[in-house]
Coordinates of C-alpha atoms in Angstrom, one line a residue:
M1 CA 5.0 -64.8 -3.7
F2 CA 7.9 -62.8 -3.7
H3 CA 7.2 -59.4 -4.9
V4 CA 8.5 -58.7 -8.5
P5 CA 8.0 -56.2 -11.2
G6 CA 4.6 -56.8 -12.9
K7 CA 2.4 -57.9 -10.1
Y8 CA -1.4 -57.4 -11.2
S9 CA -4.5 -57.5 -9.1
G10 CA -6.8 -60.4 -8.9
A11 CA -9.9 -60.2 -6.3
Q12 CA -10.8 -59.7 -2.5
L13 CA -12.7 -62.2 -1.7
S14 CA -14.6 -63.4 1.9
T15 CA -13.6 -66.9 1.6
H16 CA -10.2 -66.0 -0.4
S17 CA -8.1 -63.4 -2.1
W18 CA -5.3 -63.8 -5.2
T19 CA -2.9 -61.8 -7.2
Q20 CA -1.0 -62.6 -10.0
T21 CA 2.1 -61.7 -12.4
L22 CA 2.5 -62.9 -15.7
H23 CA 4.1 -66.2 -14.7
E24 CA 2.4 -67.3 -11.4
L25 CA -1.0 -66.5 -9.1
E26 CA -0.8 -66.7 -5.2
V27 CA -4.0 -67.8 -3.8
R28 CA -4.3 -67.1 -0.2
V29 CA -7.0 -69.2 1.9
P30 CA -7.9 -67.4 5.7
L31 CA -7.5 -70.4 8.2
P32 CA -9.0 -70.6 11.8
H33 CA -5.7 -70.1 13.7
D34 CA -6.0 -73.1 15.9
L35 CA -6.3 -75.6 13.0
P36 CA -4.4 -78.9 13.8
P37 CA -2.0 -79.9 11.0
G38 CA -3.3 -81.6 8.2
A39 CA -6.6 -79.9 8.7
A40 CA -6.5 -78.0 5.1
T41 CA -5.0 -79.5 1.7
C42 CA -4.5 -78.4 -1.5
T43 CA -4.7 -80.3 -4.5
F44 CA -3.8 -79.1 -8.3
K45 CA -4.7 -80.5 -11.8
P46 CA -4.3 -78.9 -14.9
R47 CA -7.2 -76.6 -14.7
H48 CA -8.7 -77.5 -11.3
L49 CA -7.9 -75.8 -8.0
H50 CA -8.9 -77.8 -4.8
V51 CA -8.5 -76.5 -1.2
A52 CA -9.9 -78.5 1.5
V53 CA -10.7 -77.0 5.1
D54 CA -12.3 -79.5 7.8
G55 CA -14.9 -78.1 9.0
A56 CA -15.8 -75.7 6.2
P57 CA -16.8 -75.8 2.3
P58 CA -14.0 -76.4 0.4
L59 CA -12.6 -73.9 -2.2
S60 CA -12.6 -75.5 -5.6
G61 CA -13.4 -74.9 -9.1
E62 CA -12.4 -75.5 -12.7
L63 CA -9.5 -72.7 -13.9
I64 CA -9.6 -70.2 -16.8
E65 CA -6.3 -71.5 -18.0
P66 CA -4.1 -74.5 -17.4
L67 CA -1.1 -74.5 -15.1
A68 CA 2.3 -76.2 -14.9
L69 CA 1.3 -78.7 -12.3
D70 CA 5.5 -79.3 -11.8
D71 CA 5.9 -76.0 -10.5
C72 CA 2.9 -75.5 -8.5
V73 CA 3.1 -75.4 -4.6
W74 CA 1.3 -74.7 -1.1
T75 CA 2.0 -74.5 2.6
V76 CA 0.5 -72.8 5.7
E77 CA 1.4 -69.6 7.0
R78 CA 1.1 -69.6 10.5
E79 CA 0.9 -66.6 12.9
E80 CA 0.4 -66.3 16.6
R81 CA -3.2 -65.4 15.9
A82 CA -3.9 -66.4 12.4
A83 CA -3.3 -68.7 9.8
T84 CA -3.1 -68.9 6.0
L85 CA -2.8 -71.2 2.8
V86 CA -0.8 -70.1 0.4
A87 CA -1.0 -71.6 -2.9
T88 CA 1.3 -70.6 -5.7
L89 CA 0.7 -71.3 -8.9
R90 CA 2.6 -71.6 -12.2
K91 CA 0.5 -70.4 -15.4
A92 CA 1.1 -72.8 -18.2
A93 CA 1.4 -69.5 -20.6
P94 CA 2.2 -66.4 -19.5
K95 CA -0.6 -63.9 -19.7
V96 CA -2.7 -61.6 -17.2
W97 CA -6.1 -63.7 -16.1
P98 CA -9.4 -61.5 -15.8
K99 CA -10.5 -63.9 -13.3
L100 CA -9.2 -66.8 -11.4
F101 CA -12.4 -70.0 -11.7
T102 CA -14.7 -70.1 -14.7
T103 CA -17.5 -69.4 -12.3
D104 CA -16.7 -66.3 -11.3
A105 CA -18.5 -63.4 -12.5
E106 CA -16.7 -61.1 -15.1
P107 CA -14.5 -58.2 -13.6
E108 CA -15.9 -54.9 -13.9
E109 CA -12.4 -53.8 -15.3
P110 CA -9.1 -55.4 -16.4
P111 CA -6.4 -56.3 -13.9
K112 CA -4.5 -53.4 -12.7
L113 CA -0.7 -53.5 -12.7
L114 CA 0.6 -52.9 -8.8
D115 CA 3.7 -51.8 -9.3
G116 CA 5.5 -49.6 -11.6
L117 CA 7.8 -50.7 -14.7
E118 CA 10.4 -47.9 -13.8
G119 CA 14.2 -49.2 -14.2
R120 CA 13.1 -52.5 -15.8
A121 CA 15.6 -51.7 -18.8
E122 CA 18.1 -49.1 -17.5
G123 CA 21.3 -50.1 -17.5
G124 CA 21.4 -52.8 -19.9
A125 CA 21.1 -56.6 -19.4
K126 CA 22.0 -57.8 -15.5
S127 CA 24.0 -60.9 -15.0
K128 CA 22.1 -63.7 -13.3
Q129 CA 23.8 -63.0 -10.1
Q130 CA 22.7 -59.6 -10.0
M131 CA 18.9 -60.4 -11.2
L132 CA 19.1 -63.0 -8.1
R133 CA 20.6 -60.6 -5.7
E134 CA 17.9 -58.1 -6.4
A135 CA 15.3 -60.6 -5.9
K136 CA 16.6 -61.5 -2.4
A137 CA 16.6 -58.1 -1.7
R138 CA 13.1 -57.8 -2.6
A139 CA 12.5 -61.5 -0.7
A140 CA 14.0 -60.1 2.5
V141 CA 11.7 -57.3 2.2
D142 CA 8.6 -59.1 1.7
L143 CA 9.4 -61.9 4.1
A144 CA 9.0 -59.1 6.9
G145 CA 5.5 -58.8 6.4
P146 CA 3.0 -60.0 8.7
T147 CA 1.8 -62.7 6.8
K148 CA 4.6 -63.6 4.9
A149 CA 7.2 -66.7 5.9
K150 CA 9.6 -65.7 8.3
Q151 CA 13.5 -65.6 7.5
H152 CA 16.0 -66.9 10.4
V153 CA 19.2 -66.1 9.6
V154 CA 22.7 -67.8 10.9
E155 CA 25.2 -65.4 10.1
G156 CA 29.1 -64.8 10.9
K157 CA 29.6 -67.9 12.8
A158 CA 33.1 -69.6 12.9
A159 CA 34.6 -72.5 13.7
E160 CA 31.3 -73.5 15.7
T161 CA 29.3 -76.9 16.1
L162 CA 25.7 -76.0 15.6
L163 CA 22.5 -77.8 16.3
L164 CA 19.3 -75.7 15.5
A165 CA 16.7 -77.3 17.0
A166 CA 13.0 -76.5 16.6
A167 CA 12.9 -74.2 19.5
D168 CA 16.1 -72.2 17.9
V169 CA 14.3 -71.8 14.8
P170 CA 10.6 -70.4 14.4
P171 CA 8.2 -72.7 12.6
L172 CA 7.9 -72.5 8.6
S173 CA 10.9 -70.5 8.3
V174 CA 12.8 -69.9 5.5
L175 CA 17.0 -70.7 7.0
V176 CA 19.5 -68.5 5.9
V177 CA 23.1 -69.5 6.7
R178 CA 25.4 -66.7 5.8
R179 CA 29.1 -66.0 5.7
C180 CA 29.7 -68.5 8.0
E181 CA 33.2 -70.2 8.4
G182 CA 34.8 -73.5 9.2
C183 CA 31.4 -74.5 11.0
T184 CA 29.5 -78.1 11.2
I185 CA 25.7 -77.4 11.4
T186 CA 23.2 -80.2 11.8
L187 CA 19.5 -79.3 10.9
P188 CA 17.3 -82.2 12.6
A189 CA 14.2 -84.1 11.5
E190 CA 12.3 -82.2 14.5
L191 CA 12.6 -78.7 11.9
S192 CA 10.1 -78.0 9.3
L193 CA 11.6 -75.2 7.2
I194 CA 10.1 -73.4 4.0
K195 CA 13.7 -73.7 2.5
L196 CA 17.4 -73.8 3.1
Q197 CA 19.9 -71.1 1.7
L198 CA 23.2 -71.3 2.1
E199 CA 25.4 -67.7 1.1
G200 CA 28.8 -67.2 1.1
C201 CA 30.1 -69.9 3.4
T202 CA 33.2 -71.8 3.5
Q203 CA 34.9 -74.7 4.9
C204 CA 31.3 -76.0 6.4
T205 CA 29.7 -78.7 6.7
V206 CA 26.0 -78.8 7.0
T207 CA 24.0 -81.9 7.3
V208 CA 19.8 -81.8 6.5
L209 CA 17.5 -84.1 8.5
A210 CA 15.0 -81.2 8.7
K211 CA 12.0 -81.3 6.5
L212 CA 12.1 -78.8 3.6
L213 CA 8.7 -78.1 2.7
T214 CA 9.5 -76.9 -0.8
E215 CA 12.1 -79.3 -0.9
T216 CA 14.4 -76.6 -2.1
L217 CA 18.1 -75.7 -1.3
E218 CA 19.6 -72.7 -2.6
V219 CA 23.4 -72.5 -2.5
W220 CA 25.2 -69.0 -3.1
E221 CA 29.2 -68.0 -3.7
S222 CA 30.5 -70.7 -1.3
T223 CA 33.7 -72.6 -1.2
A224 CA 34.7 -75.8 0.4
L225 CA 31.2 -76.6 1.5
T226 CA 29.8 -80.1 2.1
V227 CA 26.1 -80.7 2.6
S228 CA 24.9 -83.8 3.3
L229 CA 21.2 -84.4 2.4
R230 CA 19.3 -86.8 4.6
S231 CA 15.6 -86.0 3.6
K232 CA 14.1 -85.3 0.2
C233 CA 15.4 -82.1 -1.3
A234 CA 14.1 -82.3 -4.9
T235 CA 15.6 -79.0 -6.4
V236 CA 19.1 -77.7 -5.9
Q237 CA 20.0 -74.2 -7.1
V238 CA 24.0 -73.8 -6.9
D239 CA 25.3 -70.5 -8.2
A240 CA 29.0 -69.1 -8.5
C241 CA 30.3 -71.9 -6.3
A242 CA 33.5 -73.9 -6.0
D243 CA 34.5 -77.3 -4.2
L244 CA 30.5 -77.7 -3.4
R245 CA 29.6 -81.5 -2.2
L246 CA 26.2 -82.8 -2.0
Q247 CA 25.9 -86.3 -0.7
Y248 CA 22.3 -87.9 -0.9
G249 CA 21.3 -90.5 1.7
K250 CA 19.3 -91.8 -0.7
V251 CA 18.6 -91.4 -4.9
D252 CA 15.0 -90.8 -3.7
F253 CA 15.8 -87.5 -2.3
F254 CA 17.3 -86.1 -5.3
D255 CA 15.4 -84.9 -8.5
R256 CA 17.6 -82.2 -10.0
V257 CA 20.6 -79.5 -9.5
M258 CA 20.5 -76.3 -11.3
H259 CA 23.8 -74.8 -11.4
T260 CA 25.8 -72.1 -13.0
G261 CA 29.3 -71.7 -13.2
P262 CA 30.2 -74.8 -11.7
R263 CA 33.7 -75.7 -10.1
A264 CA 34.3 -79.0 -8.5
L265 CA 30.7 -79.7 -8.0
R266 CA 30.3 -83.0 -6.6
L267 CA 27.5 -85.4 -6.6
S268 CA 27.3 -88.4 -4.5
F269 CA 24.3 -91.0 -3.2
D270 CA 25.1 -93.6 -0.8
D271 CA 22.3 -96.2 -2.1
E272 CA 23.9 -95.7 -6.0
P273 CA 27.3 -94.7 -6.2
Q274 CA 27.5 -95.6 -9.6
L275 CA 25.9 -92.0 -10.1
D276 CA 28.3 -90.3 -8.4
C277 CA 30.0 -87.4 -10.6
T278 CA 31.8 -84.2 -10.4
L279 CA 30.8 -81.2 -12.7
E280 CA 33.4 -78.8 -14.1
M281 CA 32.4 -75.6 -16.2
E282 CA 35.6 -76.1 -18.4
Q283 CA 34.4 -79.7 -19.2
L284 CA 30.7 -78.4 -19.8
A285 CA 32.3 -76.0 -22.2
R286 CA 34.0 -78.3 -24.2
E287 CA 31.1 -80.5 -24.6
Q288 CA 29.4 -77.5 -26.3
P289 CA 29.1 -76.8 -29.8
E290 CA 31.7 -75.4 -32.1
G291 CA 31.7 -71.7 -31.7
F292 CA 29.3 -71.9 -29.1
V293 CA 30.7 -69.7 -26.1
L294 CA 29.3 -70.2 -22.5
D295 CA 28.5 -67.5 -20.1
E296 CA 29.8 -68.9 -16.3
Q297 CA 27.6 -66.0 -15.2
T298 CA 24.3 -66.7 -16.8
D299 CA 24.2 -70.2 -19.0
Q300 CA 22.5 -72.5 -16.3
F301 CA 22.8 -76.0 -16.7
I302 CA 20.3 -79.0 -15.4
T303 CA 21.7 -82.3 -13.9
R304 CA 19.3 -85.2 -13.2
R305 CA 18.7 -88.8 -13.9
V306 CA 16.8 -89.5 -17.6
R307 CA 14.3 -92.6 -17.2
A308 CA 16.6 -94.7 -14.6
A309 CA 19.4 -94.5 -16.7
D310 CA 22.5 -95.4 -14.6
E311 CA 24.1 -92.1 -14.8
L312 CA 23.4 -88.4 -14.2
T313 CA 22.9 -86.4 -17.4
T314 CA 23.6 -82.8 -17.6
E315 CA 21.9 -80.4 -20.2
L316 CA 22.1 -76.9 -20.6
V317 CA 19.1 -75.0 -20.2
I318 CA 17.6 -73.1 -22.8
R319 CA 14.5 -70.8 -22.9
L320 CA 11.8 -70.8 -25.8
C321 CA 10.7 -67.3 -27.2
N322 CA 7.4 -67.7 -24.3
D323 CA 10.4 -68.0 -21.5
F324 CA 9.9 -71.5 -20.8
P325 CA 12.8 -73.4 -19.6
T326 CA 13.6 -76.6 -21.7
T327 CA 16.6 -78.4 -22.9
E328 CA 17.1 -79.4 -26.7
R329 CA 16.6 -82.9 -26.3
E330 CA 13.3 -82.5 -24.5
A331 CA 12.2 -80.2 -27.3
K332 CA 13.0 -82.3 -30.0
E333 CA 11.2 -85.3 -27.5
F334 CA 7.8 -83.2 -27.3
E335 CA 7.9 -82.5 -30.9
E336 CA 8.3 -86.1 -31.7
R337 CA 5.4 -87.1 -29.6
T338 CA 3.0 -84.4 -31.0
R339 CA 3.9 -85.2 -34.2
L340 CA 2.9 -89.1 -33.8
H341 CA -0.5 -87.8 -32.3
A342 CA -0.8 -85.5 -35.1
D343 CA -0.5 -88.3 -37.5
K344 CA -2.8 -90.3 -36.1
L345 CA -5.8 -87.5 -35.5
D346 CA -8.7 -89.9 -36.1
E347 CA -7.2 -92.1 -33.5
V348 CA -6.5 -89.4 -31.0
V349 CA -9.5 -87.9 -30.9
D350 CA -11.4 -91.4 -30.1
G351 CA -9.0 -92.5 -27.8
M352 CA -9.2 -88.9 -25.8
L353 CA -12.8 -89.2 -25.0
G354 CA -13.1 -93.0 -25.1
S355 CA -13.5 -94.7 -28.5
S356 CA -17.8 -95.2 -28.0
L357 CA -18.1 -91.7 -27.3
G358 CA -15.7 -90.1 -29.7
K359 CA -17.4 -91.9 -32.3
K360 CA -20.5 -90.1 -31.5
L361 CA -18.6 -86.7 -32.0
S362 CA -19.9 -84.6 -35.0
E363 CA -17.9 -83.6 -38.0
A364 CA -17.6 -80.5 -37.1
E365 CA -16.8 -81.5 -33.2
R366 CA -14.1 -83.8 -34.8
E367 CA -12.8 -81.3 -36.7
Q368 CA -12.2 -79.1 -34.0
M369 CA -10.6 -81.3 -32.2
K370 CA -8.1 -82.2 -34.9
Q371 CA -7.5 -78.4 -35.5
M372 CA -6.3 -78.2 -31.5
M373 CA -4.4 -81.5 -32.2
Q374 CA -2.8 -79.6 -35.4
S375 CA -2.2 -76.6 -33.5
Q376 CA -0.2 -78.7 -30.5
S377 CA 1.9 -80.3 -33.2
E378 CA 2.5 -76.7 -35.0
A379 CA 3.5 -75.5 -31.3
A380 CA 5.8 -78.3 -30.6
S381 CA 7.5 -78.0 -34.0
A382 CA 8.2 -74.4 -33.5
A383 CA 9.7 -75.3 -29.8
K384 CA 11.6 -78.0 -31.6
Q385 CA 13.1 -75.3 -34.3
Q386 CA 13.6 -72.4 -31.2
A387 CA 15.8 -75.1 -29.5
E388 CA 18.0 -75.8 -32.6
L389 CA 19.0 -72.4 -33.0
T390 CA 22.3 -70.9 -31.5
A391 CA 22.3 -69.4 -28.2
E392 CA 22.2 -65.8 -29.8
G393 CA 19.2 -66.9 -32.2
R394 CA 17.1 -68.1 -29.1
H395 CA 17.6 -64.9 -27.3
Q396 CA 16.6 -63.1 -30.2
A397 CA 13.3 -65.2 -30.8
R398 CA 12.5 -63.9 -27.1
V399 CA 13.0 -60.4 -27.9
E400 CA 10.9 -60.9 -30.9
F401 CA 8.1 -62.9 -29.1
K402 CA 7.9 -60.0 -26.4
K403 CA 7.8 -57.6 -29.0
N404 CA 5.1 -59.6 -31.1
E405 CA 3.3 -60.1 -27.6
G406 CA 3.3 -56.2 -27.1
N407 CA 2.0 -55.3 -30.3
A408 CA -0.7 -57.5 -29.8
A409 CA -1.8 -55.9 -26.5
F410 CA -1.2 -52.6 -27.7
K411 CA -3.5 -53.3 -30.8
D412 CA -6.3 -54.8 -28.1
G413 CA -6.2 -51.4 -26.2
Q414 CA -4.2 -53.3 -23.1
Y415 CA -1.5 -50.5 -23.2
Q416 CA -0.1 -51.2 -19.6
Q417 CA 0.1 -55.1 -20.5
A418 CA 1.6 -54.1 -23.9
A419 CA 4.7 -51.6 -21.7
V420 CA 5.2 -54.7 -19.5
Y421 CA 6.1 -56.9 -22.4
Y422 CA 8.2 -54.2 -24.5
T423 CA 10.0 -53.7 -20.6
E424 CA 10.7 -57.7 -20.8
A425 CA 12.4 -57.2 -24.3
L426 CA 14.3 -54.3 -23.6
T427 CA 15.8 -56.0 -20.6
L428 CA 17.1 -58.8 -23.0
N429 CA 18.0 -56.6 -25.9
D430 CA 18.2 -52.3 -25.1
Q431 CA 19.5 -51.9 -28.2
Q432 CA 16.5 -52.2 -30.2
H433 CA 15.1 -48.6 -31.3
A434 CA 11.6 -49.7 -32.1
L435 CA 11.2 -51.3 -28.9
F436 CA 11.5 -48.0 -27.0
S437 CA 9.3 -46.3 -29.2
N438 CA 6.5 -48.7 -29.1
R439 CA 6.9 -48.4 -25.0
A440 CA 7.1 -44.5 -25.6
A441 CA 3.6 -44.9 -27.4
C442 CA 2.5 -47.0 -24.4
F443 CA 3.4 -44.2 -21.9
L444 CA 1.5 -41.7 -23.8
K445 CA -1.6 -43.8 -23.8
L446 CA -1.3 -44.0 -20.4
G447 CA -1.0 -40.4 -19.7
R448 CA 2.5 -41.0 -18.1
Y449 CA 4.1 -38.3 -20.4
A450 CA 8.1 -37.9 -18.3
Q451 CA 8.5 -41.5 -19.3
A452 CA 7.2 -41.0 -22.8
K453 CA 9.8 -38.5 -23.4
E454 CA 12.7 -40.8 -21.8
D455 CA 11.8 -43.6 -23.9
A456 CA 11.2 -41.4 -27.4
A457 CA 14.9 -39.6 -26.7
A458 CA 16.1 -43.1 -26.4
C459 CA 14.7 -44.0 -29.2
I460 CA 16.2 -41.6 -31.5
Q461 CA 19.3 -41.8 -29.7
L462 CA 19.7 -45.2 -30.9
A463 CA 18.3 -44.2 -34.3
P464 CA 18.3 -40.5 -34.8
T465 CA 16.3 -40.5 -38.5
F466 CA 13.5 -43.0 -37.2
S467 CA 10.6 -40.3 -37.8
K468 CA 8.1 -41.9 -35.0
G469 CA 10.6 -41.5 -32.4
H470 CA 10.7 -37.8 -33.1
F471 CA 6.7 -37.7 -33.4
R472 CA 6.9 -39.5 -29.8
L473 CA 9.0 -37.0 -28.5
A474 CA 6.9 -34.4 -29.7
L475 CA 3.6 -35.6 -28.5
A476 CA 5.7 -36.2 -24.8
H477 CA 6.7 -32.4 -24.8
Q478 CA 3.5 -30.7 -26.0
A479 CA 1.7 -33.2 -23.5
L480 CA 4.3 -31.6 -20.6
D481 CA 3.5 -28.0 -21.8
E482 CA 7.3 -28.1 -23.1
F483 CA 5.7 -25.9 -26.7
G484 CA 9.4 -24.8 -27.7
E485 CA 10.9 -28.4 -27.5
A486 CA 7.7 -30.3 -29.1
C487 CA 7.9 -27.6 -32.7
A488 CA 11.6 -28.4 -32.7
A489 CA 10.5 -32.2 -32.5
F490 CA 8.1 -31.6 -34.7
G491 CA 10.0 -29.8 -37.3
K492 CA 12.2 -32.8 -37.3
V493 CA 9.8 -35.3 -37.9
L494 CA 8.6 -32.7 -41.1
E495 CA 12.5 -32.9 -41.7
L496 CA 12.6 -36.7 -42.2
D497 CA 8.7 -37.1 -43.8
P498 CA 7.7 -33.7 -45.6
S499 CA 4.5 -35.5 -46.5
N500 CA 3.7 -36.2 -42.5
K501 CA 0.3 -34.4 -42.1
E502 CA 0.0 -35.0 -38.1
A503 CA 3.5 -33.8 -37.7
L504 CA 2.6 -30.6 -39.8
A505 CA -0.7 -30.1 -37.7
G506 CA 1.2 -30.9 -34.5
L507 CA 3.5 -28.6 -35.3
N508 CA 1.4 -25.6 -35.7
M509 CA -0.9 -26.5 -32.7
A510 CA 2.5 -26.4 -30.4
R511 CA 3.4 -22.8 -32.2
M512 CA 0.2 -21.7 -31.0
Q513 CA 0.5 -23.1 -27.5
A514 CA 4.2 -22.1 -27.5
E515 CA 2.9 -18.2 -28.4
R516 CA -0.2 -18.3 -25.8
K517 CA 2.4 -19.8 -23.3
R518 CA 4.6 -16.7 -23.9
R519 CA 1.7 -14.1 -23.6
Q520 CA 0.4 -15.5 -20.5
E521 CA 4.2 -15.4 -19.2
A522 CA 4.2 -11.9 -20.2
G523 CA 1.1 -11.0 -18.4
Q524 CA -0.4 -10.1 -21.5
V525 CA -3.2 -12.8 -21.7
A526 CA -5.6 -14.0 -18.8
S527 CA -4.4 -17.4 -17.1

């Protein structure tokens, strides 16, 4: 799992270890270094993980929360004298898990944040390209570790014909082809890669016969590039490219292309040419609702075949307030399916558990299942409503969702978790003074007073008459022994809210502390 802000501790056990972010878990299972290929397997179910290794007890159990199965992957990383099965699990809902399996012992303390929050909201919103570059930089560092997949870079080639045989590329590498021009590159079938990245290439032809274990290709900022895909490549990510052609040997090798700002992106299929198409940013912009302005750096589209249609469908990717990516069509279809189920709750209850067993449920159990289905229906309806909002409305809904999640975490005493949510909200909108104020409150609780002072100052810069911002600034100054500044901030609170008793008490205390400090510095009171 690549390093991302907000990484949390999990557990280190004799049989496995795991860490997590809000959205993903990484489970690592050590293997014998000489374990033959195929002797270790990993399977996922919505709430179950099973790792089987020849000659060893399986790692298997019910997970405490459900997974998003489509985004769960696993691989085996091999070193000279070590091997590790690495499973990356996508959580169905973003939250911190206190433990992995339901049978695990309850932890003595909640998961700890392993990395800082600094800089998450500095400089305002970032473009997708900037965020991707930063993610790549973090990935490059992580990939250099002894237990991580290795990068193999082919860079700066010009007018060459390259056949990258297995002997030339370390096994299970992330192959990066960077800034090559006028080259013909072939990846033979004997090669096995984690994934393939093409970056900043011009007028090149790349033929992929190799096995891509994650079935993923990423193409960045390339021009006049032809990629012939002769093996399964389910997901292609395209960003800031022009005149890119993706040639699929079979339609079965294709699942989806995610693209941002396409310029003459051509898709062709040897066995089903009726699916061939060309994607242009200008055309996609014209197809959007009146008044909607596309941002070619951030707005992302997904192109795929929907229900074996005779043509591909391209849709704008939208993110619901919980960051779940979807499209307006999918949100509506999900709402319709769930509503139909909710309209026939009794039949659903019977059908879910088998008609004979379902009818044996007590009234309380049936009512509980009805409530569960009703909750799902309400969630689906909310998702549909969010999908129908304007882009600005969806963006604001995401900000409010993260703010509310932060408020709930703060109320539960989970101050680090709350700070993460507020930071994510600030990344989306750094003009809401209340977000800075709320995160300052988290930092005060966590004893991170310098950061609390910075956030409180940012808050009152946006809202000079917001008394809570001045109050939290005063508390931060006071904790940092900056008593003169604390007095001034408490005084400002009382100017805005004369009846604030906490501010009055704080002002009196800060004055006493300031006087004591003055005397100490003058040598009149022993330190």
